[in-house]
Tab-separated table of C-alpha atoms in Angstrom:
chain	number	residue	atom	x	y	z
A	1	UNK	CA	0.138	0.040	0.018
A	2	UNK	CA	2.355	2.008	1.035
A	3	UNK	CA	4.373	1.639	-2.642
A	4	UNK	CA	1.509	2.572	-4.316
A	5	UNK	CA	1.370	6.053	-2.505
A	6	UNK	CA	4.316	7.278	-3.487
A	7	UNK	CA	4.198	5.845	-7.039
A	8	UNK	CA	1.045	7.586	-6.921
A	9	UNK	CA	2.892	11.286	-5.390
A	10	UNK	CA	5.854	9.735	-7.584
A	11	UNK	CA	3.729	10.957	-10.718
A	12	UNK	CA	1.925	13.407	-9.189
A	13	UNK	CA	5.442	16.028	-8.307
A	14	UNK	CA	6.742	14.182	-12.056
A	15	UNK	CA	4.007	15.581	-14.276
A	16	UNK	CA	3.944	18.799	-15.926
A	17	UNK	CA	1.809	22.008	-14.796
A	18	UNK	CA	-1.953	20.847	-15.597
A	19	UNK	CA	-3.607	24.071	-16.136
A	20	UNK	CA	-7.303	23.889	-16.550
A	21	UNK	CA	-7.969	23.291	-20.252
A	22	UNK	CA	-4.650	21.507	-20.703
A	23	UNK	CA	-3.530	22.165	-23.583
A	24	UNK	CA	-2.656	25.015	-26.454
A	25	UNK	CA	-1.426	25.067	-30.803
A	26	UNK	CA	0.801	26.788	-31.798
A	27	UNK	CA	0.390	28.311	-35.970
A	28	UNK	CA	2.959	29.903	-37.714
A	29	UNK	CA	2.576	32.738	-40.511
A	30	UNK	CA	3.766	32.467	-44.064
A	31	UNK	CA	7.983	32.080	-43.021
A	32	UNK	CA	9.768	33.796	-46.068
A	33	UNK	CA	13.374	31.784	-46.922
A	34	UNK	CA	15.401	32.249	-43.693
A	35	UNK	CA	19.201	33.145	-44.464
A	36	UNK	CA	21.615	32.460	-41.518
A	37	UNK	CA	23.563	35.236	-39.486
A	38	UNK	CA	20.451	37.592	-41.030
A	39	UNK	CA	17.293	39.029	-38.680
A	40	UNK	CA	14.156	37.861	-39.326
A	41	UNK	CA	10.506	38.477	-38.250
A	42	UNK	CA	7.935	36.029	-38.172
A	43	UNK	CA	4.232	35.722	-36.903
A	44	UNK	CA	2.584	33.413	-34.985
A	45	UNK	CA	-1.101	32.391	-33.052
A	46	UNK	CA	-1.129	30.479	-30.200
A	47	UNK	CA	-4.604	28.876	-29.531
A	48	UNK	CA	-5.734	27.104	-26.393
A	49	UNK	CA	-7.445	24.198	-27.734
A	50	UNK	CA	-5.958	24.938	-31.316
A	51	UNK	CA	-9.397	26.456	-31.566
A	52	UNK	CA	-9.413	30.213	-29.325
A	53	UNK	CA	-6.931	32.694	-28.042
A	54	UNK	CA	-6.548	32.083	-23.376
A	55	UNK	CA	-9.011	34.015	-21.201
A	56	UNK	CA	-5.984	35.558	-18.452
A	57	UNK	CA	-2.523	35.795	-18.599
A	58	UNK	CA	-0.562	33.289	-20.002
A	59	UNK	CA	3.106	34.180	-19.580
A	60	UNK	CA	5.841	34.177	-21.942
A	61	UNK	CA	5.165	33.388	-25.521
A	62	UNK	CA	8.429	32.873	-28.312
A	63	UNK	CA	10.280	30.260	-31.128
A	64	UNK	CA	12.155	27.609	-29.540
A	65	UNK	CA	15.050	26.606	-32.530
A	66	UNK	CA	17.480	22.924	-31.062
A	67	UNK	CA	20.073	21.906	-32.497
A	68	UNK	CA	21.230	18.484	-30.666
A	69	UNK	CA	22.219	20.760	-27.457
A	70	UNK	CA	22.273	23.986	-29.158
A	71	UNK	CA	19.632	26.181	-28.099
A	72	UNK	CA	17.929	29.352	-29.663
A	73	UNK	CA	14.885	31.047	-27.651
A	74	UNK	CA	12.867	34.644	-28.920
A	75	UNK	CA	10.863	35.429	-27.052
A	76	UNK	CA	7.744	36.955	-28.752
A	77	UNK	CA	5.869	40.119	-28.430
A	78	UNK	CA	1.963	41.031	-28.318
A	79	UNK	CA	0.572	42.195	-31.291
A	80	UNK	CA	-3.265	43.991	-32.254
A	81	UNK	CA	-5.113	41.091	-32.397
A	82	UNK	CA	-6.088	38.356	-29.762
A	83	UNK	CA	-3.548	35.676	-29.781
A	84	UNK	CA	-1.506	37.153	-32.530
A	85	UNK	CA	2.198	37.135	-31.344
A	86	UNK	CA	5.921	38.413	-33.275
A	87	UNK	CA	9.150	37.149	-32.985
A	88	UNK	CA	12.698	38.408	-34.017
A	89	UNK	CA	15.285	35.807	-34.319
A	90	UNK	CA	18.584	35.244	-36.275
A	91	UNK	CA	20.827	31.992	-36.524
A	92	UNK	CA	23.627	30.556	-37.612
A	93	UNK	CA	23.496	28.015	-40.451
A	94	UNK	CA	22.593	24.407	-39.301
A	95	UNK	CA	19.005	22.036	-38.865
A	96	UNK	CA	16.891	23.229	-36.502
A	97	UNK	CA	13.262	21.502	-34.630
A	98	UNK	CA	10.892	24.616	-34.128
A	99	UNK	CA	8.709	24.977	-31.159
A	100	UNK	CA	6.321	27.316	-30.310
A	101	UNK	CA	6.768	28.057	-26.364
A	102	UNK	CA	3.658	28.481	-25.176
A	103	UNK	CA	3.539	30.338	-21.391
A	104	UNK	CA	1.619	27.838	-18.861
A	105	UNK	CA	1.670	25.385	-21.911
A	106	UNK	CA	3.290	22.756	-23.306
A	107	UNK	CA	5.697	23.452	-25.568
A	108	UNK	CA	4.487	22.736	-29.769
A	109	UNK	CA	6.585	20.897	-31.998
A	110	UNK	CA	5.733	22.774	-35.562
A	111	UNK	CA	9.027	21.095	-38.023
A	112	UNK	CA	11.878	22.082	-39.084
A	113	UNK	CA	14.204	24.722	-40.221
A	114	UNK	CA	17.316	24.662	-42.876
A	115	UNK	CA	19.225	28.020	-42.760
A	116	UNK	CA	19.534	28.725	-45.330
A	117	UNK	CA	16.541	27.337	-46.000
A	118	UNK	CA	12.459	27.619	-44.931
A	119	UNK	CA	10.471	25.764	-41.830
A	120	UNK	CA	8.997	22.936	-42.873
A	121	UNK	CA	5.357	22.776	-40.572
A	122	UNK	CA	3.987	19.581	-39.201
A	123	UNK	CA	0.687	18.900	-39.591
A	124	UNK	CA	-1.424	19.968	-36.173
A	125	UNK	CA	-2.851	16.530	-35.093
A	126	UNK	CA	-6.355	16.775	-35.356
A	127	UNK	CA	-6.977	15.777	-31.625
A	128	UNK	CA	-5.442	18.950	-30.422
A	129	UNK	CA	-8.203	21.555	-32.759
A	130	UNK	CA	-11.054	20.980	-30.583
A	131	UNK	CA	-13.301	22.858	-28.007
A	132	UNK	CA	-14.619	26.188	-28.196
A	133	UNK	CA	-13.945	27.310	-31.533
A	134	UNK	CA	-17.548	29.438	-32.332
A	135	UNK	CA	-15.810	32.311	-30.305
A	136	UNK	CA	-14.525	34.295	-33.236
A	137	UNK	CA	-12.991	37.337	-32.456
A	138	UNK	CA	-10.817	38.567	-35.056
A	139	UNK	CA	-11.802	41.513	-37.636
A	140	UNK	CA	-9.227	41.744	-41.506
A	141	UNK	CA	-6.450	39.332	-40.036
A	142	UNK	CA	-7.062	36.104	-37.984
A	143	UNK	CA	-5.077	33.045	-37.503
A	144	UNK	CA	-5.499	29.910	-40.134
A	145	UNK	CA	-8.842	28.472	-38.760
A	146	UNK	CA	-12.314	27.965	-40.217
A	147	UNK	CA	-14.308	30.848	-39.137
A	148	UNK	CA	-17.434	29.451	-37.068
A	149	UNK	CA	-19.783	32.009	-38.831
A	150	UNK	CA	-18.678	31.297	-41.656
A	151	UNK	CA	-21.507	29.035	-43.919
A	152	UNK	CA	-19.746	25.407	-44.326
A	153	UNK	CA	-21.348	24.368	-47.316
A	154	UNK	CA	-20.583	27.380	-49.663
A	155	UNK	CA	-22.899	26.821	-53.142
A	156	UNK	CA	-20.486	25.589	-55.814
A	157	UNK	CA	-19.651	27.794	-58.373
A	158	UNK	CA	-20.603	25.492	-61.602
A	159	UNK	CA	-21.139	21.894	-61.332
A	160	UNK	CA	-18.594	19.656	-63.779
A	161	UNK	CA	-17.921	16.797	-64.373
A	162	UNK	CA	-14.846	14.761	-63.834
A	163	UNK	CA	-12.831	13.569	-66.432
A	164	UNK	CA	-12.480	10.246	-67.010
A	165	UNK	CA	-9.778	8.379	-66.381
A	166	UNK	CA	-6.718	7.816	-68.897
A	167	UNK	CA	-6.670	4.095	-69.575
A	168	UNK	CA	-4.201	1.502	-70.938
A	169	UNK	CA	-4.659	1.509	-74.918
A	170	UNK	CA	-5.619	-1.425	-75.882
A	171	UNK	CA	-2.108	-3.362	-77.304
A	172	UNK	CA	-1.919	-3.740	-80.919
A	173	UNK	CA	-2.459	-7.428	-81.373
A	174	UNK	CA	-5.746	-7.241	-79.795
A	175	UNK	CA	-6.813	-4.520	-81.668
A	176	UNK	CA	-5.980	-6.249	-85.389
A	177	UNK	CA	-7.911	-9.313	-83.580
A	178	UNK	CA	-10.815	-7.706	-82.890
A	179	UNK	CA	-10.545	-5.821	-87.200
A	180	UNK	CA	-9.898	-9.464	-88.588
A	181	UNK	CA	-13.310	-11.340	-86.489
A	182	UNK	CA	-14.907	-8.316	-87.553
A	183	UNK	CA	-13.883	-8.684	-91.136
A	184	UNK	CA	-14.801	-12.729	-91.359
A	185	UNK	CA	-18.585	-11.880	-89.704
A	186	UNK	CA	-18.709	-9.297	-92.449
A	187	UNK	CA	-18.201	-11.307	-94.516
A	188	UNK	CA	-19.844	-15.076	-93.528
A	189	UNK	CA	-22.819	-12.567	-93.132
A	190	UNK	CA	-22.312	-11.149	-96.903
A	191	UNK	CA	-21.871	-14.687	-98.514
A	192	UNK	CA	-25.326	-16.677	-96.751
A	193	UNK	CA	-26.701	-13.262	-97.365
A	194	UNK	CA	-25.854	-12.735	-100.974
A	195	UNK	CA	-29.645	-14.384	-103.090
A	196	UNK	CA	-28.494	-17.389	-105.162
A	197	UNK	CA	-27.448	-17.082	-108.377
A	198	UNK	CA	-29.154	-18.196	-111.145
A	199	UNK	CA	-27.923	-20.223	-113.869
């Protein structure tokens, strides 16, 4: 019994700090080609449950770039839109795993950045995008999500019939066989249907 109690206590102490709501997702605005040792600015969104801004003080956000044991963390600055931030960073040439620093929430893996090069964004796990996404606090500038106020099924612009999928061409020998068979049937029918010659 004591061992079970100690095990439960250890798990509670070693578990990451739980927050009501549990998780957040970072979405990165389109990132241009990144050059080594050059200052770049990138926008990003930190959304609780992947759908809405966190209500309250989220804490420090930013981006962290990890290459082996080498880690570079750059703090973000809040922009005018809810849950939208910007970060300025400069990195030496190399390949980095990129993480969203999300204040009180656990870091979110974003993808891989090659310098010089671009950020390859890892798709967000659909199970991390849920919750109260029916509130839309954004106007012109918004995260890359579907606005629930917009109709889910817009009218189609036109009805189109898809082209049939291209098939394999028939082999030449098969085409020849079909033509020869058709010619043979034609000659046979012609001979049978011709009236008997008068004598």
